[in-house]
Every structure is written in C-alpha cells, then in structure tokens.
Amino acid sequence: MTVTEQGGTEAATGQPLVVLDGVNKWYGDLHVLQDINLTIKRGEVVVVIGPSGSGKSTLCRAINRLETIQKGSITLDGKPLPEEGKALAALRADVGMVFQSFNLFAHKTILQNVTLGPIKVRNMKKAEAQDRAKELLDRVGIGHQADKYPAQLSGGQQQRVAIARALAMNPKVMLFDEPTSALDPEMIAEVLDVMVDLAKQGMTMVVVTHEMGFARTAADRVIFMADGAIVEENTPEEFFTNPQSDRAKDFLGKILKH
Amino acid sequence: MDALVDNLDLILKGFWTTIQLTVVASIAALLLGTVLGTMRVSPIPPLRWLGAAYVEIVRNTPLTLVFFFMVFVAPQVDIVVEFKTSAYVALSVYTAAFVCEAVRSGINSVSTGQAEAARAIGMTFSQSISTVILPQAMRSIIPPLINIFVALTKNTSVAAGFFVTELFASGRDLNLRHPSDGLWFLGGVAFFYLLITIPAGIAASQLERKVAIAR
C-alpha cells in the first residue's frame, strides 16, 4: 500500500461514520433538503460548498439534529439519531460543532467554556478538565488568555476557543458551519490553520465553507449543493479544475472571477 | 399619634405577618415561576401547553378570586388548612404566573446560539437552562422581578379580607376601635409597607448592577 496523498489512504480505508440516507426536509413548501444520500468515512474531510440558500448549513446542522428532518435517516457510527432527550444529548457529546457566530458562553471565562462540557456532560474531575483545556487552548494558540471572557477576544480568537471547546469532548466527528464567514480576512487564516492541523491529525470533519483554499488543501472530497440537493461530489482537484454540472461551473465562475 | 404609639405592638404583629407572607410567597413564587417559565420553553409540547394554560388562567384572574377559591372552595373538597396557609398558597400561585412570564422573556432574551452551543456539547435541556441560559437571563429577569415583588408586598393586604391579621388588617381593626385616629393608623400602615418595598428596591438594583458586570 502506498500513500499517494495526505490523508487519502486513511479515508479510503475508513469505515462509514456518518450516513445520510434519503434525507428530506421542508420548511413549509420550501424543500430545503432533497433526497440527500451521503456517507462520511472515519478520518475523512468533507467540504460542503454551494450558493446561499442551497441547504448546506441545514445539512450540517441536521447531522447533530439541531435541525430535524422529515424523511430519511441519519446514522452516526451505526446508530440512528435518537429523538429529543438524554440519548440525543449523549450523541451530541460525540459530535463537535463549530458555529458561524462562535456562540461561546458569554458569562463564562475562556477556560470555563472549554471545561464546562467535560465536567457537566462527561463527569470529568475539574482539575483534569482544566489540564486538558489548557492543553487544547495552547494547541489553538489561546493558552495565555484562559481567564478572559469571550467578549474580550477577537472573532478569530473566539472561534479558535470554540474549536477547543468542541475538541474537549473528544468528538468522533467535527461539524463546521461556516466557521470563518463572520471573520475579518486576516483572522480567517488563523482559524483555517487550526482546521488544517486538525484535518492532518485525522479528525473526521464536515466543513460548510466558502473558503475554496481550505477545500483545495484539506478536503478529501467536495460536495457541491444547490437548491437543497447534492449536485456534484468529487475530489477537490477534479471539482475545481473540471466541474461537471452547469450549476457548479456557473458557481465557480462567479466566485473565482474576483 | 398616641393611639398609634400605644398600639404599636399590634401594628408590629401585623407587620411581621406581612413580612412572612411576602418572604414565603416570594420564594415559593420564584421557584414555581422558574419551573413554569422553563416549561414554557421546553422541547416537550405538553409541558409548554401546561405552562401557557397556567399563566393564562392565573394571571387573568383577580387575586381576590384566587383567595376566595383557596379559603371557601378548597374546604368543600376536604382541603382544610389554616387561613394563613391559604394565604401563602394563594399569593404564591398568583405571583408565580407573573414570575413565569418574566423568566420566559428573560430566557428569550438570550441568543438561541447559546442554547444551541450548550446542546451541541451534549448538555440536556435542564443542564443548558441551569448552567448556560438562566445565568445569562438574570440580567433581564431582575428588573421585572422587582416590580413583581413590590406588587406582591402590596397584594399581601388582600389576605386581610380572608381572616389573616396582617399589617393592613391590624390598621383596619385599630381604626374601627379608634375612628378619630384613623389617619395615624393609615399613615403608620403605609410607612411599614414602604419599609419593605423601598429597601427591596434598593437591594434589587444593586443586584442588577452586579449581574450586569459579571457578564
């Protein structure tokens, strides 16, 4: 077995981790997810791109049931998503999520933001949780700001803390819902660097983003969505150089023009 | 003046009862109201309906009617308690409906992203409410809560009509016995109500400032 490109072999041999089967969702008459079939393997980095309103965020949020679906099934590590309740909470603990608007707990310090989940949900000892949180904060480059409150940090720093908070739960998969869309250009890089590192370390990731550079460097696969459906999926290289559908050609033409 | 001084012990006794009614009903209403407010934002629809029904029924009923129900109707189904206990229950049940709405609007003032983040790290609904949402909601819950507790303090006087000799009843009874000194009793009673409500207001605004900084 030869490794031809980074992460490629691992992804090819990985077992299915997240499986979406015939997923449909409607907002009233609006069909926001249309027959989505998608299998994400362990260790795979899947980037979801597409125009606004294409359903990519909804798809991402459906994976940990922040959005409910009306038809089809979603399984995580072989288990179907439970209904609202304790079982769902337990599942969400295994799925890290990073939001566009960071959503750090405003009344908690940076350190507390990262330790809250392990202490409350995983019943970890406080000292142990703090040690681990400091490690993670160092890893994302925020270690020296552990005692500050979220509002005292820049957007890029907050988003890196949000990544550390999600990692503190030892998730099986990380969901990123447009993690850099609310950031100034110079802060985007610092967040993407952390995400690229994470991808290199073999984390399974679903990333909804407009960052084509990230898709090119870190993705194993690109999913292109439009009008609630998956229009095209391919390796980043193939997708960007040789898009098949008119919809994707049109989209890439617009975003790569400027 | 002399009549007031001579009967101060009676006034003080009534005042003490008023304090008891206020404190017990405040605590009970705060607890019950918080539970109801949480029910109103619960993911389980029947809990939401129950909370909403409670608020709509109790909040839109005159307090006198709630007292009437506790004192005259409840005994007919063999619930016989002291008049003072009935007053505790009536005041708590009534005030809880208002606390519920203050708590609910406070919870709604916290951005939905906070609740989503809490759920995303695996917190249950009650964990996310108690550790993430309510602490942040306090800022916007406290101001309306002050109004509610001031109203409760004054509402305790309704108990006077239902056989509880609290502050207002003491003043009323003294007035009947010494009608010529009525104004003194009235003033005395009003003064003691202010003795509760004004310090409570000051304490609450200090608390409000403290919660605002903690953010």
Tab-separated table of C-alpha atoms in Angstrom:
chain	number	residue	atom	x	y	z
A	1	MET	CA	0.000	0.000	0.000
A	2	THR	CA	1.421	3.363	-0.957
A	3	VAL	CA	0.377	6.688	0.338
A	4	THR	CA	-0.056	8.939	-2.613
A	5	GLU	CA	-1.538	11.965	-0.951
A	6	GLN	CA	-2.077	13.175	2.554
A	7	GLY	CA	-4.995	11.535	4.295
A	8	GLY	CA	-6.019	9.767	1.112
A	9	THR	CA	-5.246	6.274	2.253
A	10	GLU	CA	-6.835	6.686	5.626
A	11	ALA	CA	-10.023	7.991	4.083
A	12	ALA	CA	-10.151	5.197	1.571
A	13	THR	CA	-9.854	2.551	4.236
A	14	GLY	CA	-12.070	4.292	6.804
A	15	GLN	CA	-15.348	2.805	7.941
A	16	PRO	CA	-18.595	4.770	7.391
A	17	LEU	CA	-19.112	7.135	10.345
A	18	VAL	CA	-21.942	9.396	9.284
A	19	VAL	CA	-24.527	8.042	6.880
A	20	LEU	CA	-27.370	10.124	5.472
A	21	ASP	CA	-29.926	8.052	3.632
A	22	GLY	CA	-32.720	9.659	1.619
A	23	VAL	CA	-32.818	12.725	3.856
A	24	ASN	CA	-35.580	15.233	3.159
A	25	LYS	CA	-36.615	18.404	4.920
A	26	TRP	CA	-39.214	21.021	4.156
A	27	TYR	CA	-39.788	24.488	5.590
A	28	GLY	CA	-43.455	24.748	4.706
A	29	ASP	CA	-43.482	24.465	0.923
A	30	LEU	CA	-39.760	25.005	0.616
A	31	HIS	CA	-37.942	21.742	0.020
A	32	VAL	CA	-34.614	22.578	1.685
A	33	LEU	CA	-33.071	19.098	1.658
A	34	GLN	CA	-33.926	16.850	-1.262
A	35	ASP	CA	-33.087	13.149	-1.129
A	36	ILE	CA	-29.646	13.614	0.371
A	37	ASN	CA	-27.529	10.450	0.314
A	38	LEU	CA	-24.109	10.944	1.805
A	39	THR	CA	-21.616	8.690	3.539
A	40	ILE	CA	-18.773	10.223	5.508
A	41	LYS	CA	-15.996	7.837	6.407
A	42	ARG	CA	-13.879	7.876	9.504
A	43	GLY	CA	-10.972	10.295	9.070
A	44	GLU	CA	-12.478	11.894	6.010
A	45	VAL	CA	-12.655	15.654	5.492
A	46	VAL	CA	-15.728	16.624	3.514
A	47	VAL	CA	-16.182	20.211	2.422
A	48	VAL	CA	-19.681	21.321	1.512
A	49	ILE	CA	-19.929	24.330	-0.756
A	50	GLY	CA	-22.710	25.975	-2.684
A	51	PRO	CA	-24.621	29.235	-3.057
A	52	SER	CA	-26.582	30.796	-0.187
A	53	GLY	CA	-29.820	29.009	0.498
A	54	SER	CA	-28.586	25.794	-1.050
A	55	GLY	CA	-29.248	23.898	2.202
A	56	LYS	CA	-25.617	23.266	3.132
A	57	SER	CA	-25.909	24.699	6.647
A	58	THR	CA	-29.166	22.840	7.197
A	59	LEU	CA	-27.452	19.636	6.125
A	60	CYS	CA	-24.612	20.237	8.559
A	61	ARG	CA	-26.986	21.048	11.432
A	62	ALA	CA	-29.126	18.003	10.692
A	63	ILE	CA	-26.197	15.716	11.477
A	64	ASN	CA	-26.428	16.518	15.217
A	65	ARG	CA	-30.152	17.141	14.993
A	66	LEU	CA	-30.075	20.870	15.627
A	67	GLU	CA	-32.390	20.683	12.611
A	68	THR	CA	-34.911	17.883	12.463
A	69	ILE	CA	-35.576	16.060	9.210
A	70	GLN	CA	-38.961	14.858	7.990
A	71	LYS	CA	-37.958	11.907	5.853
A	72	GLY	CA	-34.996	9.552	5.574
A	73	SER	CA	-32.463	8.528	8.170
A	74	ILE	CA	-29.180	9.724	9.612
A	75	THR	CA	-26.931	7.287	11.441
A	76	LEU	CA	-23.811	8.058	13.400
A	77	ASP	CA	-21.347	5.277	13.989
A	78	GLY	CA	-24.063	2.782	13.086
A	79	LYS	CA	-26.676	4.219	15.440
A	80	PRO	CA	-29.660	6.213	14.169
A	81	LEU	CA	-30.077	9.710	15.636
A	82	PRO	CA	-32.330	9.432	18.701
A	83	GLU	CA	-35.370	11.592	19.378
A	84	GLU	CA	-35.073	14.579	21.710
A	85	GLY	CA	-33.900	13.526	25.180
A	86	LYS	CA	-30.959	12.041	27.072
A	87	ALA	CA	-29.898	9.717	24.245
A	88	LEU	CA	-29.715	12.628	21.832
A	89	ALA	CA	-27.655	14.646	24.321
A	90	ALA	CA	-25.262	11.705	24.637
A	91	LEU	CA	-24.916	11.537	20.867
A	92	ARG	CA	-24.301	15.263	20.565
A	93	ALA	CA	-21.483	14.933	23.080
A	94	ASP	CA	-19.699	12.831	20.459
A	95	VAL	CA	-20.262	15.353	17.677
A	96	GLY	CA	-18.280	18.587	17.861
A	97	MET	CA	-19.892	21.655	16.367
A	98	VAL	CA	-18.394	25.000	15.443
A	99	PHE	CA	-20.822	27.791	14.587
A	100	GLN	CA	-20.544	30.785	12.326
A	101	SER	CA	-21.233	33.098	15.269
A	102	PHE	CA	-18.874	31.255	17.682
A	103	ASN	CA	-21.543	31.043	20.417
A	104	LEU	CA	-19.068	30.944	23.274
A	105	PHE	CA	-20.831	31.037	26.637
A	106	ALA	CA	-20.760	34.767	27.306
A	107	HIS	CA	-20.892	34.514	31.103
A	108	LYS	CA	-18.025	32.025	31.389
A	109	THR	CA	-14.282	32.535	31.057
A	110	ILE	CA	-12.403	31.021	28.144
A	111	LEU	CA	-11.168	28.200	30.364
A	112	GLN	CA	-14.664	27.563	31.741
A	113	ASN	CA	-16.042	27.489	28.204
A	114	VAL	CA	-13.730	24.595	27.423
A	115	THR	CA	-14.156	22.723	30.722
A	116	LEU	CA	-17.938	23.039	31.025
A	117	GLY	CA	-18.772	20.144	28.691
A	118	PRO	CA	-16.217	17.669	30.101
A	119	ILE	CA	-17.272	18.483	33.687
A	120	LYS	CA	-21.050	18.594	33.216
A	121	VAL	CA	-21.509	16.051	30.457
A	122	ARG	CA	-18.546	13.681	30.803
A	123	ASN	CA	-18.390	13.978	34.618
A	124	MET	CA	-14.677	14.643	34.397
A	125	LYS	CA	-12.872	15.923	37.516
A	126	LYS	CA	-12.396	19.681	37.477
A	127	ALA	CA	-8.604	19.580	37.733
A	128	GLU	CA	-8.344	17.029	34.946
A	129	ALA	CA	-10.707	19.007	32.729
A	130	GLN	CA	-8.687	22.169	33.332
A	131	ASP	CA	-5.403	20.497	32.468
A	132	ARG	CA	-6.844	19.188	29.262
A	133	ALA	CA	-8.496	22.508	28.444
A	134	LYS	CA	-5.195	24.347	28.876
A	135	GLU	CA	-3.525	21.849	26.570
A	136	LEU	CA	-6.193	22.392	23.929
A	137	LEU	CA	-6.099	26.164	24.335
A	138	ASP	CA	-2.322	26.064	23.855
A	139	ARG	CA	-2.857	23.993	20.765
A	140	VAL	CA	-5.129	26.635	19.230
A	141	GLY	CA	-2.868	29.416	20.481
A	142	ILE	CA	-5.109	30.950	23.154
A	143	GLY	CA	-3.430	29.452	26.237
A	144	HIS	CA	-2.406	32.810	27.701
A	145	GLN	CA	-5.948	34.216	27.567
A	146	ALA	CA	-7.664	31.474	29.539
A	147	ASP	CA	-9.028	33.794	32.236
A	148	LYS	CA	-10.580	36.335	29.904
A	149	TYR	CA	-14.226	36.470	28.884
A	150	PRO	CA	-15.281	35.802	25.281
A	151	ALA	CA	-16.185	39.456	24.629
A	152	GLN	CA	-12.563	40.429	25.346
A	153	LEU	CA	-11.265	38.296	22.474
A	154	SER	CA	-11.235	38.958	18.734
A	155	GLY	CA	-13.507	36.953	16.472
A	156	GLY	CA	-10.687	34.739	15.251
A	157	GLN	CA	-9.592	34.015	18.806
A	158	GLN	CA	-13.165	33.271	19.863
A	159	GLN	CA	-13.582	30.856	17.006
A	160	ARG	CA	-10.387	29.036	17.945
A	161	VAL	CA	-11.683	28.735	21.509
A	162	ALA	CA	-14.919	27.339	20.082
A	163	ILE	CA	-12.878	24.690	18.273
A	164	ALA	CA	-11.043	23.855	21.515
A	165	ARG	CA	-14.386	23.645	23.330
A	166	ALA	CA	-15.639	21.128	20.790
A	167	LEU	CA	-12.386	19.133	20.873
A	168	ALA	CA	-12.534	18.917	24.666
A	169	MET	CA	-15.389	16.453	24.283
A	170	ASN	CA	-13.207	14.073	22.242
A	171	PRO	CA	-15.700	14.074	19.377
A	172	LYS	CA	-15.887	11.366	16.741
A	173	VAL	CA	-16.661	13.950	14.098
A	174	MET	CA	-16.463	17.735	13.914
A	175	LEU	CA	-19.063	19.837	12.135
A	176	PHE	CA	-18.089	23.316	10.985
A	177	ASP	CA	-20.969	25.548	9.947
A	178	GLU	CA	-19.357	28.409	8.010
A	179	PRO	CA	-16.698	28.881	10.690
A	180	THR	CA	-14.979	31.835	9.005
A	181	SER	CA	-17.916	33.692	7.474
A	182	ALA	CA	-18.197	36.167	10.368
A	183	LEU	CA	-14.467	36.920	10.467
A	184	ASP	CA	-12.236	39.672	9.123
A	185	PRO	CA	-9.961	38.435	6.325
A	186	GLU	CA	-6.832	38.472	8.474
A	187	MET	CA	-8.494	36.353	11.142
A	188	ILE	CA	-9.714	33.772	8.687
A	189	ALA	CA	-6.212	32.375	8.222
A	190	GLU	CA	-5.614	31.738	11.923
A	191	VAL	CA	-8.829	29.725	12.151
A	192	LEU	CA	-8.166	27.826	8.923
A	193	ASP	CA	-4.659	26.943	10.145
A	194	VAL	CA	-6.157	25.255	13.194
A	195	MET	CA	-8.648	23.415	10.987
A	196	VAL	CA	-5.956	22.240	8.566
A	197	ASP	CA	-3.919	20.887	11.507
A	198	LEU	CA	-6.970	19.074	12.749
A	199	ALA	CA	-7.556	17.547	9.321
A	200	LYS	CA	-3.931	16.402	9.168
A	201	GLN	CA	-4.311	14.677	12.506
A	202	GLY	CA	-7.041	12.528	11.057
A	203	MET	CA	-10.166	14.159	12.506
A	204	THR	CA	-13.354	13.379	10.638
A	205	MET	CA	-14.709	16.728	9.521
A	206	VAL	CA	-17.717	18.134	7.738
A	207	VAL	CA	-17.000	21.717	6.783
A	208	VAL	CA	-19.515	24.100	5.273
A	209	THR	CA	-17.466	26.964	3.925
A	210	HIS	CA	-16.818	29.484	1.195
A	211	GLU	CA	-13.061	29.098	1.641
A	212	MET	CA	-12.008	27.447	-1.582
A	213	GLY	CA	-8.364	27.490	-0.495
A	214	PHE	CA	-9.220	25.334	2.506
A	215	ALA	CA	-11.227	22.967	0.310
A	216	ARG	CA	-8.242	22.572	-2.012
A	217	THR	CA	-5.667	21.937	0.724
A	218	ALA	CA	-7.564	19.972	3.331
A	219	ALA	CA	-10.578	18.294	1.757
A	220	ASP	CA	-10.718	14.669	0.711
A	221	ARG	CA	-13.986	15.320	-1.034
A	222	VAL	CA	-16.028	18.331	-2.097
A	223	ILE	CA	-19.805	18.252	-2.051
A	224	PHE	CA	-21.492	20.885	-4.172
A	225	MET	CA	-25.057	21.687	-3.198
A	226	ALA	CA	-27.650	23.814	-4.937
A	227	ASP	CA	-31.367	24.245	-4.211
A	228	GLY	CA	-31.360	21.653	-1.443
A	229	ALA	CA	-29.771	18.841	-3.427
A	230	ILE	CA	-26.281	17.448	-3.850
A	231	VAL	CA	-25.441	18.352	-7.424
A	232	GLU	CA	-21.904	17.135	-7.599
A	233	GLU	CA	-19.284	15.433	-5.466
A	234	ASN	CA	-15.684	14.864	-6.331
A	235	THR	CA	-12.097	15.253	-5.180
A	236	PRO	CA	-11.190	18.927	-4.772
A	237	GLU	CA	-8.714	18.721	-7.645
A	238	GLU	CA	-11.302	17.319	-10.060
A	239	PHE	CA	-14.101	19.554	-8.840
A	240	PHE	CA	-12.214	22.816	-9.156
A	241	THR	CA	-10.475	22.081	-12.450
A	242	ASN	CA	-13.164	20.081	-14.165
A	243	PRO	CA	-16.662	20.686	-12.759
A	244	GLN	CA	-19.272	18.516	-14.467
A	245	SER	CA	-22.597	20.279	-13.902
A	246	ASP	CA	-23.594	23.648	-15.335
A	247	ARG	CA	-24.671	24.760	-11.875
A	248	ALA	CA	-21.200	24.126	-10.461
A	249	LYS	CA	-19.488	25.741	-13.448
A	250	ASP	CA	-21.675	28.804	-13.001
A	251	PHE	CA	-20.949	28.956	-9.247
A	252	LEU	CA	-17.206	28.516	-9.622
A	253	GLY	CA	-17.163	31.021	-12.453
A	254	LYS	CA	-18.697	33.632	-10.171
A	255	ILE	CA	-16.620	33.042	-7.059
A	256	LEU	CA	-13.270	32.551	-8.763
A	257	LYS	CA	-13.686	35.577	-11.032
A	258	HIS	CA	-12.677	38.206	-8.458
B	1	MET	CA	-50.116	59.897	67.433
B	2	ASP	CA	-50.594	58.491	70.929
B	3	ALA	CA	-53.064	55.919	69.657
B	4	LEU	CA	-50.510	54.739	67.131
B	5	VAL	CA	-47.712	54.506	69.713
B	6	ASP	CA	-49.982	52.793	72.226
B	7	ASN	CA	-50.971	50.155	69.681
B	8	LEU	CA	-47.586	49.758	68.050
B	9	ASP	CA	-47.344	46.168	69.235
B	10	LEU	CA	-50.452	45.263	67.232
B	11	ILE	CA	-49.157	47.050	64.161
B	12	LEU	CA	-45.786	45.312	64.529
B	13	LYS	CA	-47.501	41.969	64.882
B	14	GLY	CA	-49.367	42.594	61.643
B	15	PHE	CA	-46.165	43.835	60.054
B	16	TRP	CA	-44.422	40.597	60.987
B	17	THR	CA	-47.225	38.592	59.386
B	18	THR	CA	-46.942	40.717	56.245
B	19	ILE	CA	-43.198	40.053	56.144
B	20	GLN	CA	-43.839	36.331	56.493
B	21	LEU	CA	-46.424	36.380	53.707
B	22	THR	CA	-44.111	38.386	51.461
B	23	VAL	CA	-40.983	36.309	52.041
B	24	VAL	CA	-42.607	32.878	51.858
B	25	ALA	CA	-44.694	33.760	48.801
B	26	SER	CA	-41.666	35.388	47.106
B	27	ILE	CA	-39.562	32.278	47.471
B	28	ALA	CA	-42.361	29.881	46.521
B	29	ALA	CA	-43.402	32.041	43.546
B	30	LEU	CA	-39.798	32.345	42.405
B	31	LEU	CA	-39.330	28.578	42.441
B	32	LEU	CA	-42.698	27.739	40.902
B	33	GLY	CA	-42.432	30.584	38.377
B	34	THR	CA	-38.964	29.477	37.271
B	35	VAL	CA	-40.180	25.927	36.745
B	36	LEU	CA	-43.203	27.213	34.803
B	37	GLY	CA	-41.066	29.593	32.749
B	38	THR	CA	-38.736	26.725	31.878
B	39	MET	CA	-41.731	24.585	30.941
B	40	ARG	CA	-42.860	27.285	28.539
B	41	VAL	CA	-39.647	26.943	26.507
B	42	SER	CA	-39.357	23.164	26.895
B	43	PRO	CA	-38.916	20.947	23.821
B	44	ILE	CA	-41.865	18.841	25.047
B	45	PRO	CA	-45.120	20.366	23.738
B	46	PRO	CA	-47.470	19.202	26.568
B	47	LEU	CA	-45.220	20.946	29.112
B	48	ARG	CA	-45.370	24.127	27.044
B	49	TRP	CA	-49.173	23.927	26.892
B	50	LEU	CA	-49.433	23.327	30.629
B	51	GLY	CA	-47.226	26.325	31.367
B	52	ALA	CA	-49.146	28.538	28.973
B	53	ALA	CA	-52.516	27.427	30.372
B	54	TYR	CA	-51.360	28.151	33.926
B	55	VAL	CA	-50.254	31.658	33.044
B	56	GLU	CA	-53.357	32.470	31.028
B	57	ILE	CA	-55.738	31.253	33.731
B	58	VAL	CA	-53.995	32.517	36.853
B	59	ARG	CA	-52.667	35.801	35.533
B	60	ASN	CA	-56.067	36.813	34.211
B	61	THR	CA	-57.910	36.014	37.437
B	62	PRO	CA	-58.288	38.662	40.176
B	63	LEU	CA	-56.192	37.803	43.231
B	64	THR	CA	-59.311	38.061	45.372
B	65	LEU	CA	-60.830	35.236	43.385
B	66	VAL	CA	-57.745	33.061	43.945
B	67	PHE	CA	-58.046	33.739	47.677
B	68	PHE	CA	-61.753	33.013	47.547
B	69	PHE	CA	-61.041	29.698	45.886
B	70	MET	CA	-58.449	28.706	48.500
B	71	VAL	CA	-60.479	29.786	51.523
B	72	PHE	CA	-64.046	28.868	50.543
B	73	VAL	CA	-63.915	26.357	47.698
B	74	ALA	CA	-60.965	24.175	48.697
B	75	PRO	CA	-62.588	23.137	52.042
B	76	GLN	CA	-65.533	21.744	50.058
B	77	VAL	CA	-63.192	19.143	48.589
B	78	ASP	CA	-61.815	18.427	52.062
B	79	ILE	CA	-58.737	20.597	51.778
B	80	VAL	CA	-58.881	22.334	55.134
B	81	VAL	CA	-55.862	24.371	56.168
B	82	GLU	CA	-55.199	27.419	58.294
B	83	PHE	CA	-56.193	30.746	56.805
B	84	LYS	CA	-52.588	31.820	56.793
B	85	THR	CA	-51.590	28.735	54.819
B	86	SER	CA	-54.338	29.502	52.330
B	87	ALA	CA	-52.887	32.998	52.014
B	88	TYR	CA	-49.404	31.603	51.381
B	89	VAL	CA	-50.729	29.335	48.658
B	90	ALA	CA	-52.955	31.958	47.017
B	91	LEU	CA	-50.184	34.572	46.905
B	92	SER	CA	-47.585	32.089	45.641
B	93	VAL	CA	-49.818	30.600	42.974
B	94	TYR	CA	-50.875	34.047	41.762
B	95	THR	CA	-47.402	35.622	41.763
B	96	ALA	CA	-45.812	32.581	40.087
B	97	ALA	CA	-47.711	33.354	36.896
B	98	PHE	CA	-46.019	36.756	36.683
B	99	VAL	CA	-42.607	35.342	37.625
B	100	CYS	CA	-43.080	32.749	34.888
B	101	GLU	CA	-43.533	35.430	32.252
B	102	ALA	CA	-40.511	37.385	33.500
B	103	VAL	CA	-38.393	34.227	33.389
B	104	ARG	CA	-39.688	33.266	29.967
B	105	SER	CA	-38.957	36.670	28.445
B	106	GLY	CA	-35.536	36.622	30.115
B	107	ILE	CA	-34.781	33.233	28.597
B	108	ASN	CA	-35.904	34.526	25.209
B	109	SER	CA	-33.524	37.473	25.545
B	110	VAL	CA	-30.549	35.086	25.481
B	111	SER	CA	-29.499	34.386	21.899
B	112	THR	CA	-30.527	30.997	20.528
B	113	GLY	CA	-26.891	30.336	19.657
B	114	GLN	CA	-26.111	29.961	23.367
B	115	ALA	CA	-28.669	27.188	23.741
B	116	GLU	CA	-27.500	25.551	20.523
B	117	ALA	CA	-23.895	25.595	21.710
B	118	ALA	CA	-24.953	24.049	25.019
B	119	ARG	CA	-26.910	21.328	23.247
B	120	ALA	CA	-24.066	20.759	20.791
B	121	ILE	CA	-21.663	19.798	23.589
B	122	GLY	CA	-24.180	17.258	24.833
B	123	MET	CA	-25.978	19.119	27.596
B	124	THR	CA	-29.506	18.049	28.395
B	125	PHE	CA	-32.277	20.628	28.313
B	126	SER	CA	-32.181	21.152	32.082
B	127	GLN	CA	-28.382	21.434	32.136
B	128	SER	CA	-28.415	24.025	29.396
B	129	ILE	CA	-31.160	26.017	31.136
B	130	SER	CA	-29.497	25.982	34.545
B	131	THR	CA	-25.845	26.484	33.582
B	132	VAL	CA	-25.984	28.485	30.364
B	133	ILE	CA	-29.345	30.159	29.795
B	134	LEU	CA	-30.672	31.247	33.196
B	135	PRO	CA	-27.401	32.795	34.435
B	136	GLN	CA	-27.364	34.966	31.321
B	137	ALA	CA	-31.092	35.641	31.512
B	138	MET	CA	-30.785	37.040	35.059
B	139	ARG	CA	-29.864	40.489	33.750
B	140	SER	CA	-33.188	40.880	32.034
B	141	ILE	CA	-35.221	38.929	34.593
B	142	ILE	CA	-34.306	41.006	37.645
B	143	PRO	CA	-35.892	44.371	36.711
B	144	PRO	CA	-39.401	42.962	36.076
B	145	LEU	CA	-38.934	40.722	39.113
B	146	ILE	CA	-38.550	43.801	41.333
B	147	ASN	CA	-41.899	45.105	40.114
B	148	ILE	CA	-43.480	41.729	40.737
B	149	PHE	CA	-42.201	41.542	44.307
B	150	VAL	CA	-43.255	45.097	45.098
B	151	ALA	CA	-46.705	44.208	43.777
B	152	LEU	CA	-46.657	41.036	45.880
B	153	THR	CA	-45.835	43.011	49.031
B	154	LYS	CA	-48.888	45.176	48.473
B	155	ASN	CA	-51.008	42.218	47.378
B	156	THR	CA	-50.497	40.558	50.766
B	157	SER	CA	-53.097	43.058	52.042
B	158	VAL	CA	-55.783	41.075	50.233
B	159	ALA	CA	-55.257	38.427	52.929
B	160	ALA	CA	-56.873	40.903	55.355
B	161	GLY	CA	-60.194	40.116	53.694
B	162	PHE	CA	-59.677	36.428	54.305
B	163	PHE	CA	-59.178	36.220	58.057
B	164	VAL	CA	-55.433	36.835	58.215
B	165	THR	CA	-54.461	39.654	60.540
B	166	GLU	CA	-51.530	41.134	58.672
B	167	LEU	CA	-50.413	44.738	58.521
B	168	PHE	CA	-53.442	46.156	56.731
B	169	ALA	CA	-55.892	44.176	58.871
B	170	SER	CA	-54.178	45.446	62.039
B	171	GLY	CA	-54.575	49.042	60.860
B	172	ARG	CA	-58.168	48.444	59.819
B	173	ASP	CA	-59.121	46.873	63.160
B	174	LEU	CA	-57.453	49.651	65.150
B	175	ASN	CA	-59.268	52.204	63.019
B	176	LEU	CA	-62.588	50.602	63.878
B	177	ARG	CA	-61.795	50.827	67.559
B	178	HIS	CA	-60.377	54.377	67.476
B	179	PRO	CA	-62.044	56.035	64.467
B	180	SER	CA	-60.806	59.517	65.372
B	181	ASP	CA	-57.177	58.423	64.973
B	182	GLY	CA	-57.791	56.758	61.597
B	183	LEU	CA	-55.302	58.917	59.736
B	184	TRP	CA	-52.487	57.956	62.096
B	185	PHE	CA	-53.122	54.260	61.628
B	186	LEU	CA	-53.345	54.673	57.892
B	187	GLY	CA	-50.045	56.562	57.803
B	188	GLY	CA	-48.419	54.018	60.088
B	189	VAL	CA	-49.503	51.118	57.929
B	190	ALA	CA	-48.300	52.844	54.751
B	191	PHE	CA	-44.953	53.571	56.403
B	192	PHE	CA	-44.404	49.896	57.234
B	193	TYR	CA	-45.211	48.822	53.682
B	194	LEU	CA	-42.602	51.280	52.448
B	195	LEU	CA	-40.203	49.799	54.965
B	196	ILE	CA	-40.335	46.580	52.926
B	197	THR	CA	-40.632	47.857	49.380
B	198	ILE	CA	-38.028	50.648	49.354
B	199	PRO	CA	-35.089	48.604	50.765
B	200	ALA	CA	-36.131	45.714	48.499
B	201	GLY	CA	-35.964	48.025	45.508
B	202	ILE	CA	-32.511	49.312	46.521
B	203	ALA	CA	-31.191	45.797	47.106
B	204	ALA	CA	-32.545	44.664	43.776
B	205	SER	CA	-30.964	47.488	41.798
B	206	GLN	CA	-27.627	46.698	43.417
B	207	LEU	CA	-28.066	43.056	42.483
B	208	GLU	CA	-28.948	44.169	38.965
B	209	ARG	CA	-25.696	46.118	38.688
B	210	LYS	CA	-23.719	43.159	39.970
B	211	VAL	CA	-25.239	40.760	37.445
B	212	ALA	CA	-24.587	43.261	34.641
B	213	ILE	CA	-20.852	43.437	35.434
B	214	ALA	CA	-20.481	39.672	35.752
B	215	ARG	CA	-21.110	39.324	32.039
